[in-house]
Coordinates of C-alpha atoms and ligand atoms in Angstrom, one line a residue:
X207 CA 62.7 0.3 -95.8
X208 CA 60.5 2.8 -97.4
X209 CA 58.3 1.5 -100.7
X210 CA 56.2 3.9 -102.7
X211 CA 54.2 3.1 -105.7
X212 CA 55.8 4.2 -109.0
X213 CA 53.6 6.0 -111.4
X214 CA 55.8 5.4 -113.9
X215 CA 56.7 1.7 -113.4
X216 CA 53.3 0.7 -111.7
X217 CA 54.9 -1.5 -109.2
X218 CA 56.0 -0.6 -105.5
X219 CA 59.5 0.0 -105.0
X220 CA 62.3 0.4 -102.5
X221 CA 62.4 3.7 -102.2
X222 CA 66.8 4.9 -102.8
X223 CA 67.9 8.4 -103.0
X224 CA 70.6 9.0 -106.2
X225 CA 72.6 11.0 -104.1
X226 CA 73.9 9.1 -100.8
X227 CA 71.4 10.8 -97.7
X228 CA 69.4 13.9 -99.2
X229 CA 66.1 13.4 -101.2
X230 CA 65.5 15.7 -103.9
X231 CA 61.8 16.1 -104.5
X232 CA 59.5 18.5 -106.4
X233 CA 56.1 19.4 -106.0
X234 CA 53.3 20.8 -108.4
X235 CA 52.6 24.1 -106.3
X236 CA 49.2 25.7 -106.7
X237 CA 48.0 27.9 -109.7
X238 CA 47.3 31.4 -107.6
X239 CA 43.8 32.5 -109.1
X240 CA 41.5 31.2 -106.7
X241 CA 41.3 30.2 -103.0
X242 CA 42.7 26.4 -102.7
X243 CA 40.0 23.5 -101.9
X244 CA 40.2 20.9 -99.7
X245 CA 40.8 18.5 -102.7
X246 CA 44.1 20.5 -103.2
X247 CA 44.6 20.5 -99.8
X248 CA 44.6 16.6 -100.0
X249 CA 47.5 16.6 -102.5
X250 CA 49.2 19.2 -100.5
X251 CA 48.7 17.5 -97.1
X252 CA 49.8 14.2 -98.4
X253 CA 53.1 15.6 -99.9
X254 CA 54.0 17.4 -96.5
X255 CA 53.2 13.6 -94.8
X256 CA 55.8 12.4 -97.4
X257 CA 58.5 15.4 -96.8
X258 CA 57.9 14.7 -93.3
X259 CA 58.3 11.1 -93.0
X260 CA 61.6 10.9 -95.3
X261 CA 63.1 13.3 -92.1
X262 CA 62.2 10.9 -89.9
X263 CA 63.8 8.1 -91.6
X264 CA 67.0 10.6 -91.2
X265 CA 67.5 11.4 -95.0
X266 CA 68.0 15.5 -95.4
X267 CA 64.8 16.3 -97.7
X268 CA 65.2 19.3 -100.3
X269 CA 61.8 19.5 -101.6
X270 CA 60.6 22.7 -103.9
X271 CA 56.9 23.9 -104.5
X272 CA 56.5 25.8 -107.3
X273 CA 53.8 29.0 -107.4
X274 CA 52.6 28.8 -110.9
X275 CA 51.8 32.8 -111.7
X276 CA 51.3 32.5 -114.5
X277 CA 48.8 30.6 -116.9
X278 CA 45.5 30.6 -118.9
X279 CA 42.8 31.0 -115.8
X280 CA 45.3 33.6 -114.2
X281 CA 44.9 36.1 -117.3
X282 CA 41.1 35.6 -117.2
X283 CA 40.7 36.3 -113.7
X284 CA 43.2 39.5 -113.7
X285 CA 41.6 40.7 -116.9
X286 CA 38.2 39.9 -115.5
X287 CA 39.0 41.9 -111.8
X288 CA 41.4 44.7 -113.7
X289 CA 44.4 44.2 -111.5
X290 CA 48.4 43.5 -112.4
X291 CA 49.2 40.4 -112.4
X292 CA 51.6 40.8 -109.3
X293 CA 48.6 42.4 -107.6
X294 CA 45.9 39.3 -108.7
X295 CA 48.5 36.3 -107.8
X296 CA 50.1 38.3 -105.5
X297 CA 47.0 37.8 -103.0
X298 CA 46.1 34.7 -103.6
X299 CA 49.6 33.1 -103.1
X300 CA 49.8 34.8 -99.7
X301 CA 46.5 33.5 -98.8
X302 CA 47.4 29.8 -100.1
X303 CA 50.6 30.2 -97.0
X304 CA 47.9 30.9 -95.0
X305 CA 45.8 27.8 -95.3
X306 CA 49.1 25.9 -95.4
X307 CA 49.7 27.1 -91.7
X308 CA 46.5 26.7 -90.6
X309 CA 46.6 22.9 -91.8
X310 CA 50.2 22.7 -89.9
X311 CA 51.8 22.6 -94.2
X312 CA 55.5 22.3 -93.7
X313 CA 57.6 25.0 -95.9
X314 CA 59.4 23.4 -98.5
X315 CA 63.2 24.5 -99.0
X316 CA 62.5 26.8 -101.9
X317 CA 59.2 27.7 -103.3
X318 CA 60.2 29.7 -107.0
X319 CA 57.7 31.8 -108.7
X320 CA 57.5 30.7 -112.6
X321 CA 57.8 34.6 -113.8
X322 CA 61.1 34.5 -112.1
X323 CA 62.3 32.2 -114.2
X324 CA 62.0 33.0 -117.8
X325 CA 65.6 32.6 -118.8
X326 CA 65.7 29.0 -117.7
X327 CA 62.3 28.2 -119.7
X328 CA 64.3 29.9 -122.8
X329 CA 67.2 28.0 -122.0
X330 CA 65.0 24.5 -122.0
X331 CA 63.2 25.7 -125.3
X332 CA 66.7 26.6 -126.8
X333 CA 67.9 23.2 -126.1
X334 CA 64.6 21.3 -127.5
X335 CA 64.9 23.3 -130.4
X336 CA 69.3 22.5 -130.6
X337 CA 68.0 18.8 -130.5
X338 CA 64.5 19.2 -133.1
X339 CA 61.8 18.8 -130.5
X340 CA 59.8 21.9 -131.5
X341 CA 58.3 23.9 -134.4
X342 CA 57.0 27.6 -134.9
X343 CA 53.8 28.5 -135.9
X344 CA 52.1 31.4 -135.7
X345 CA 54.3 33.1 -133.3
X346 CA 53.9 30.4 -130.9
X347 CA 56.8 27.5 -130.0
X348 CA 55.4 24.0 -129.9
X349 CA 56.7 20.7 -128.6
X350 CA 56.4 17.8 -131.5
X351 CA 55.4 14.9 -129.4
X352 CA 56.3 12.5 -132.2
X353 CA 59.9 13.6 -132.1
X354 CA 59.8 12.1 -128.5
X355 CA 59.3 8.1 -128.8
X356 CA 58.8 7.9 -124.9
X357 CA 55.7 10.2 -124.8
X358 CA 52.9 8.6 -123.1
X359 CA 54.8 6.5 -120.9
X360 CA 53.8 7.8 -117.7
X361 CA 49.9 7.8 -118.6
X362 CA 50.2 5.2 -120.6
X363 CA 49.3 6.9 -123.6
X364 CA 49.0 5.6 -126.6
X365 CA 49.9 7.8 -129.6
X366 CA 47.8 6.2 -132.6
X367 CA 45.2 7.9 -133.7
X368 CA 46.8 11.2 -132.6
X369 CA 47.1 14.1 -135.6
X370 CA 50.4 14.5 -136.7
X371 CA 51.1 17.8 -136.5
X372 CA 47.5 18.9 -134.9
X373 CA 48.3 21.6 -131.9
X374 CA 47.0 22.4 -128.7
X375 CA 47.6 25.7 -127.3
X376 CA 45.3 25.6 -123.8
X377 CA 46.9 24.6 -120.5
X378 CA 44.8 21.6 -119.6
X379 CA 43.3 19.1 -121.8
X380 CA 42.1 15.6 -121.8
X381 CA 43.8 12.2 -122.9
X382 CA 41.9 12.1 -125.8
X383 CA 43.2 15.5 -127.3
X384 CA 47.0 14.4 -127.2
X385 CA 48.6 17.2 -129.3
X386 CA 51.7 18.5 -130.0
X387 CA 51.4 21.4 -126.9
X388 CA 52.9 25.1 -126.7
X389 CA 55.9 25.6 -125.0
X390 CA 56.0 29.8 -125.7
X391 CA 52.7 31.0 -126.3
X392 CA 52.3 34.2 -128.5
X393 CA 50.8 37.4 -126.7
X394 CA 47.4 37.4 -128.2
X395 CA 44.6 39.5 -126.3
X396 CA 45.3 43.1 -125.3
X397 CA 46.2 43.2 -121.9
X398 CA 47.8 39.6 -121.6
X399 CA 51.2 39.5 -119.8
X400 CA 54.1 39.4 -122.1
X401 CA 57.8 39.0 -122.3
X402 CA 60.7 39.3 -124.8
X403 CA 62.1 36.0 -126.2
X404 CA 64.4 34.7 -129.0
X405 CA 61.0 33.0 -130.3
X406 CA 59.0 36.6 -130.2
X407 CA 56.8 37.9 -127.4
X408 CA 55.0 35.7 -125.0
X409 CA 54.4 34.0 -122.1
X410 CA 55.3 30.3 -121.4
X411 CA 52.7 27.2 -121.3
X412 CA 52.3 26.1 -117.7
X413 CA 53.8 22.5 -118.5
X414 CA 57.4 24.4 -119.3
X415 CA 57.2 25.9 -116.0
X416 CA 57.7 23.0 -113.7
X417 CA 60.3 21.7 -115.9
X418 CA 62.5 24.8 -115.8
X419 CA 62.4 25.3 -112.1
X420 CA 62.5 21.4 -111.0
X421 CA 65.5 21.4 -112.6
X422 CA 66.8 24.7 -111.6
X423 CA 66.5 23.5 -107.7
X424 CA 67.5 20.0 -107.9
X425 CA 69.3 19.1 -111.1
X426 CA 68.3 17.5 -114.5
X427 CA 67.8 13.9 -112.6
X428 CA 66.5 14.1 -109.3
X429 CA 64.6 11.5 -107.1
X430 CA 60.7 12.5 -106.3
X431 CA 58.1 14.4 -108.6
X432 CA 54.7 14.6 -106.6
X433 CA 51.3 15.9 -107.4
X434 CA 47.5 15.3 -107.7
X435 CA 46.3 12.6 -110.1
X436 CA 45.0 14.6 -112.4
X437 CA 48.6 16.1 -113.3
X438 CA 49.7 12.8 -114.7
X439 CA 48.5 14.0 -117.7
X440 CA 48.7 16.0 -119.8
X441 CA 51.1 17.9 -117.2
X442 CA 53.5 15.5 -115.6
X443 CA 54.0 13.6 -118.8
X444 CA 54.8 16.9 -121.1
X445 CA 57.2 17.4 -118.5
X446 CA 59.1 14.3 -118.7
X447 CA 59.1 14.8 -122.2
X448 CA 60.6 18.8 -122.6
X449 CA 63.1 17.8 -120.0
X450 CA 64.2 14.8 -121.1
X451 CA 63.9 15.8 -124.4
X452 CA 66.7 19.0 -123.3
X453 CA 68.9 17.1 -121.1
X454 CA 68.8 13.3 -122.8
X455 CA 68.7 12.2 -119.2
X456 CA 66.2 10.7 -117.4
X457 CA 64.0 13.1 -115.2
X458 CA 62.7 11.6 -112.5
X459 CA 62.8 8.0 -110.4
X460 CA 60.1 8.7 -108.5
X461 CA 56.7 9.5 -109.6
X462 CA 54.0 9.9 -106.8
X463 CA 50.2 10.8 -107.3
X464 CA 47.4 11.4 -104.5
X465 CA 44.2 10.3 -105.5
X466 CA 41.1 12.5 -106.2
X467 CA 39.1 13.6 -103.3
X468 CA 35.1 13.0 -103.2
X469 CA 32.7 15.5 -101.2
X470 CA 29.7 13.3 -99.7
X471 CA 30.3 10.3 -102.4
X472 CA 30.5 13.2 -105.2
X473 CA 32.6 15.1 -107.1
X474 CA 33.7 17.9 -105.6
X475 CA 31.9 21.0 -107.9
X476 CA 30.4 25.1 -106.9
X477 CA 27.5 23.8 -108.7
X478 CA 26.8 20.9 -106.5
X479 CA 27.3 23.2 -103.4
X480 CA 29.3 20.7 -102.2
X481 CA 32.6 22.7 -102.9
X482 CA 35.0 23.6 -99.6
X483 CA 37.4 25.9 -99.0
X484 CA 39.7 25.0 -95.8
X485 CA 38.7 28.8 -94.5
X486 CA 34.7 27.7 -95.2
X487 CA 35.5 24.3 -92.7
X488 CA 37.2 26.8 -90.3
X489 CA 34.6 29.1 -90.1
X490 CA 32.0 27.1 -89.6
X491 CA 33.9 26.0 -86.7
X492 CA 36.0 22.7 -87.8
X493 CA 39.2 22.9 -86.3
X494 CA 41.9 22.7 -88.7
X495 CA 43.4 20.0 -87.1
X496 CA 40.6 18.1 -87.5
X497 CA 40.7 18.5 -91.5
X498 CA 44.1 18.0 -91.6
X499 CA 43.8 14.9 -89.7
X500 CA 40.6 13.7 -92.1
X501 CA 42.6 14.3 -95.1
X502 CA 45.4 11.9 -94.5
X503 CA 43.6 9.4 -92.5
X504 CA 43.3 7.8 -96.0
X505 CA 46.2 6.6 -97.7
X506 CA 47.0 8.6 -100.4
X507 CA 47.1 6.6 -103.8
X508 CA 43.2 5.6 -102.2
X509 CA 40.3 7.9 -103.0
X510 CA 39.2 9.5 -100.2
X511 CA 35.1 10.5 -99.5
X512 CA 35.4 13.4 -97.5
X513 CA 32.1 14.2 -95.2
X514 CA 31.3 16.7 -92.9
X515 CA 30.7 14.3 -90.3
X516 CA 33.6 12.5 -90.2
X517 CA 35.4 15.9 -89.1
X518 CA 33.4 15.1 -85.7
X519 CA 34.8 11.7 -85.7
X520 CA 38.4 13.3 -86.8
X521 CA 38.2 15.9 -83.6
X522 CA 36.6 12.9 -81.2
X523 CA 40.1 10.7 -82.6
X524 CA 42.3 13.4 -81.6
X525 CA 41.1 14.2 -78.6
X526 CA 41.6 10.9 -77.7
X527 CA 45.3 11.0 -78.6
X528 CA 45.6 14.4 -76.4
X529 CA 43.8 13.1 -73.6
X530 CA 46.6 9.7 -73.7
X531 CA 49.4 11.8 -74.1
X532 CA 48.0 14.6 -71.0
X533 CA 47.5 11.3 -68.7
X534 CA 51.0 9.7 -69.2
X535 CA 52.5 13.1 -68.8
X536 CA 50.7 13.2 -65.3
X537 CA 50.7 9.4 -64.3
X538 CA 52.3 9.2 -61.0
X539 CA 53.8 5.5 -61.5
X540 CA 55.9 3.7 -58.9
X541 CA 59.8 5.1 -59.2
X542 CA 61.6 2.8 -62.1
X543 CA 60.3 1.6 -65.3
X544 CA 58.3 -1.3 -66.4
X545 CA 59.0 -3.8 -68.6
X546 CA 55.6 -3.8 -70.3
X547 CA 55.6 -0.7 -71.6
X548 CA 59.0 -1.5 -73.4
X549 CA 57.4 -4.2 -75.4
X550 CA 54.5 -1.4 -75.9
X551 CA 56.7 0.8 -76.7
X552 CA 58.7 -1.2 -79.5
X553 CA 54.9 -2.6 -81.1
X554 CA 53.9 0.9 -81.8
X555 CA 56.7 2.1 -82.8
X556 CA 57.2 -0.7 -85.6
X557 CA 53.8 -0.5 -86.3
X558 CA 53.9 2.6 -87.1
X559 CA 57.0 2.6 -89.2
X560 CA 54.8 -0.6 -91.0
X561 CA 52.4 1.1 -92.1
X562 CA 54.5 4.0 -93.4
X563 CA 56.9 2.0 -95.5
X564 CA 54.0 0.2 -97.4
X565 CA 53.9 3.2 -99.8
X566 CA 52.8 5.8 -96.4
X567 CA 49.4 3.8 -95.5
X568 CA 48.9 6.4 -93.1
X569 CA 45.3 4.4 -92.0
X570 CA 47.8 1.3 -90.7
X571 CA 50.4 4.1 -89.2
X572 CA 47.1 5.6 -87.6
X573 CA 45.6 2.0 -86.4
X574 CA 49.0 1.7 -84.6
X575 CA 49.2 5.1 -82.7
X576 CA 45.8 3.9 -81.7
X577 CA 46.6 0.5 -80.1
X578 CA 49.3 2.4 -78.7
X579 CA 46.6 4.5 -76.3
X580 CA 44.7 1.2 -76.3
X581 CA 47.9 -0.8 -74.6
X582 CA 49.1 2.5 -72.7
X583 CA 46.0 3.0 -71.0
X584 CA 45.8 -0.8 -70.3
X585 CA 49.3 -0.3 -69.0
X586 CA 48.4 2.7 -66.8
X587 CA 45.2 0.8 -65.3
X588 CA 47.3 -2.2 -64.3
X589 CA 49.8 -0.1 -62.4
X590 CA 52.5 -1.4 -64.7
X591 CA 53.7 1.7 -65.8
X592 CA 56.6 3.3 -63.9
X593 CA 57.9 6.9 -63.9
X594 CA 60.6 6.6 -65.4
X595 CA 58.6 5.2 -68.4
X596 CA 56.9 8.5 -68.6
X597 CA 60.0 10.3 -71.4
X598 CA 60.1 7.4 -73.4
X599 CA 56.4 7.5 -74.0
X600 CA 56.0 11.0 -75.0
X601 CA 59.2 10.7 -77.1
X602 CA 57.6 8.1 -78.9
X603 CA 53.9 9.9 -79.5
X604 CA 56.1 13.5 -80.5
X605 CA 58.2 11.8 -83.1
X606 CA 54.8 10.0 -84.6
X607 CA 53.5 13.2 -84.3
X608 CA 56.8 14.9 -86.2
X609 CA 54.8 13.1 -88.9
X610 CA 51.4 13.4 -88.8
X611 CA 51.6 17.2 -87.5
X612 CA 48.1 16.5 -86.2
X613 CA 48.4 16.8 -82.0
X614 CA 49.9 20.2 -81.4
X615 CA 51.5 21.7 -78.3
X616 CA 49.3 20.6 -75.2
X617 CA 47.2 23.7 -74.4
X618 CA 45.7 25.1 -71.4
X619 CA 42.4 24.9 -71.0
X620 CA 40.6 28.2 -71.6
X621 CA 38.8 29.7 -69.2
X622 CA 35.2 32.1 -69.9
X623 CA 36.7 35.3 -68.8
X624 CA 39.5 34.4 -72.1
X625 CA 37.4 33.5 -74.1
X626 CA 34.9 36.6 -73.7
X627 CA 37.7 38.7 -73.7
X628 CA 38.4 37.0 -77.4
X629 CA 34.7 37.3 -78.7
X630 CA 34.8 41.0 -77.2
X631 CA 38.0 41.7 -79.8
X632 CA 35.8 39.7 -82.7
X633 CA 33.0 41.9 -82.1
X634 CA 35.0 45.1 -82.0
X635 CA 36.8 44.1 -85.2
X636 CA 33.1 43.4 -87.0
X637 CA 32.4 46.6 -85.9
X638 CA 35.1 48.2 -87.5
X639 CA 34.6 46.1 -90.8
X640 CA 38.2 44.0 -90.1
X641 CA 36.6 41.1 -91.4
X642 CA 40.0 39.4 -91.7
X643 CA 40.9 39.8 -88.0
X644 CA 37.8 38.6 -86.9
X645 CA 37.5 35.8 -88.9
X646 CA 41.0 35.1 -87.7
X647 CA 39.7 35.1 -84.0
X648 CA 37.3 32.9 -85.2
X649 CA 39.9 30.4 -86.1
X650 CA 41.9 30.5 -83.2
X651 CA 38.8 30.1 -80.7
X652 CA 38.0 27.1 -83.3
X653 CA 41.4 25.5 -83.0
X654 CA 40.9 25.4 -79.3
X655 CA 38.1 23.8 -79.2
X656 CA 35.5 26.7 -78.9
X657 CA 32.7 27.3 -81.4
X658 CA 30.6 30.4 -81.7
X659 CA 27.5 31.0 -82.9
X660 CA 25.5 34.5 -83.9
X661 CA 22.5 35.7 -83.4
X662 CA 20.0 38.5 -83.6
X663 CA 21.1 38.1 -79.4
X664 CA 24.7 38.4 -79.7
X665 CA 27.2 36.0 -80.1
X666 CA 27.0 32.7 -78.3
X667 CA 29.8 30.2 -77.6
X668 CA 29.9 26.5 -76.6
X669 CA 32.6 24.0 -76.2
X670 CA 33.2 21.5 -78.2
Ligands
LIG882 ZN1 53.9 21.2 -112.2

């Protein structure tokens, strides 16, 4: 029996889908203007955990990312570098995929673009309008937050003391500057993006976005609405309120927020320089595995202090989980099976499963895999550990791993002549300015397990 904390309730509950097995589920996808950080990466990583461990419990999971192309930082940046916006987003939503297959990021079902779906954002503005959620002003269409008598309930807002009528027209804004916000922004500066609607030329607010294409995908009440912390508001809770305020129904059951992520005990900023990209950690030879495997060792409503050493700890942890599952896969036990490793077998398993349910406390799930090696190795030492014991075993550590996504496929051991061969193609690709296929070769000499270092000499290499 799954439990996941409610946002919007506060309590842990048993977690029920509203339609018999499949989950419906959205996620806040990345806005495309910049590379994604590892405190993105958190959110993203922990939602995949999720999506992941719903399909192990057997339930069919449709679960939507959105790609928010559209909003205030976008403009800036494609007016800043004078590119289309296709052009701008365009590259950095293909380079957000690629970080999501380095870190082993499931595809969700359906991953909409918000400028493909203008008429359903008219449609939900039409509707709040129909039922008297919204007012004109200056070309622009605004939601009236004191039309809607549930606002705040999510953040736990309260709306005293907020200006009756006082407007906000910027994406993202703090608690204390609760305003009525824009739904249909007017086109202002030359060069903004701009399209044709019944409430004049504009663009949508980012908030409308998520409503119009949640519900698009999975239907005006569905069962799971994820995202970082700092969504809840104003974000997730102008949500409830434009789609609620459309349908009359209620939105969502299922509110789930990942905590913030700290760099080194500190808040993650360029200024600081302790700011991380996951293609930074990969180049400077963290294996992506590793990050991944640091960023959910936490559980995700806890914050997490992410530091560069524990990504030698992470890579020392999972090589210890390889090296059990390579030794089981060539233990040469006595013909039959043992009944020792059955009761192992059955403790990890519900352990595992334990720690999951309690709202995916992935440090418990993680403690069990490990006393799992712990009893297996025990097992193996004793001699009480059969051949036959040897399928159900790995079974066991590739569904856990169905989960985590953090042990790969077991790979052969490189050998020099490879990997000179590899830096040869690295150093050819320099040479011809391909920065992006060597840095690519980079990765995959990283991933298994090889690190390289230049110098004025040449480029050196060690194992890890
Ligand atoms: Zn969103």
């Amino acid at each position: 029996m799954l439990r996941l904390r409610n946002t919007l309730s506060r309590t842990l509950e048993e977690f029920k889908p509203l339609d018999g097995n499949t989950v419906r589920m959205y996620a806040c996808g990345p806005t495309v203007y910049d590379y994604g950080h590892i405190g993105n990466f958190r959110t993203f990583v922990s939602v995949d955990v999720l999506h992941r461990y719903l399909k192990y419990l057997g339930y069919q999971v449709r679960h939507i990312m959105n790609i928010t192309d559209i909003e205030d930082k976008i403009i800036r940046g494609m007016l800043t570098e004078r590119k289309s916006l296709e052009e701008f987003t365009g590259f950095y939503s293909q380079e957000f995929l690629k970080d999501c297959d380095a870190l082993n990021i499931q595809r969700p079902e359906v991953m909409p673009y918000a400028t493909k779906h203008l008429p359903q954002m008219i449609e939900i503005m039409r509707r709040l309008s129909d039922n008297g959620h919204t007012y004109q002003s200056d070309g622009s269409l605004y939601f009236s937050i004191s039309s809607f008598p549930g606002y705040g309930k999510l953040s736990g807002l309260k709306l005293e003391g907020n200006l009756a009528g006082a407007r906000v027209d910027v994406d993202e804004y703090e608690k204390a500057d609760a305003r009525d916000f824009v739904l249909w922004k007017a086109a202002k500066e030359e060069g903004e993006p701009r399209w044709p609607s019944p409430f004049g030329e504009g663009r949508p607010g980012w908030h409308l976005e998520c409503s119009a294409m949640s519900m698009e995908y999975l239907g005006e009440s569905f069962d799971i609405h994820c995202g970082g912390v700092d969504l809840v508001f104003p974000h997730h809770e102008n949500e409830i309120a434009q789609s609620e305020g459309a349908t009359g129904k209620p939105f969502v059951r299922f509110w789930v927020h990942t905590e913030f992520l700290l760099v080194e005990g500190q808040k993650m900023s360029k200024s600081k320089g302790n700011y991380y990209t996951v293609r930074q950690l990969i180049e400077q030879g963290h294996s992506p595995m590793a990050i991944r495997y640091l960023l959910l060792s936490v559980p995700y409503r806890t914050q997490l202090n992410f530091m560069l050493d524990g990504l030698g700890g992470a890579e020392t942890a999972l090589e210890g989980l390889r090296n059990i599952r390579r030794r089981v896969a060539d233990f040469d036990g006595a013909v039959g099976s043992h009944p020792r490793v059955l009761e192992i077998l059955t403790r990890a398993r519900e352990g595992f499963e334990a720690g999951m349910n309690d709202d995916l406390n992935t440090s418990k799930a993680l403690a069990a895999l490990f006393e799992f090696r712990r009893d297996l190795n025990t097992a193996m030492d004793a001699g009480e550990f059969g051949a036959d014991d040897r399928a159900g075993v790995l079974e066991l550590l590739e569904r856990i791993d169905s989960v985590l996504g953090v042990l790969g496929e077991e790979q052969e051991l490189m050998l020099d002549p490879e990997i000179e061969a590899k830096i040869e193609e690295r150093n050819s690709a320099r040479r011809s300015r391909d920065f992006k296929l060597a840095d690519q070769i980079r990765g995959e000499l990283a991933e298994r397990g090889i690190i390289l270092e230049d110098t004025p000499q040449g480029t050196k290499w060690k194992r890890r």
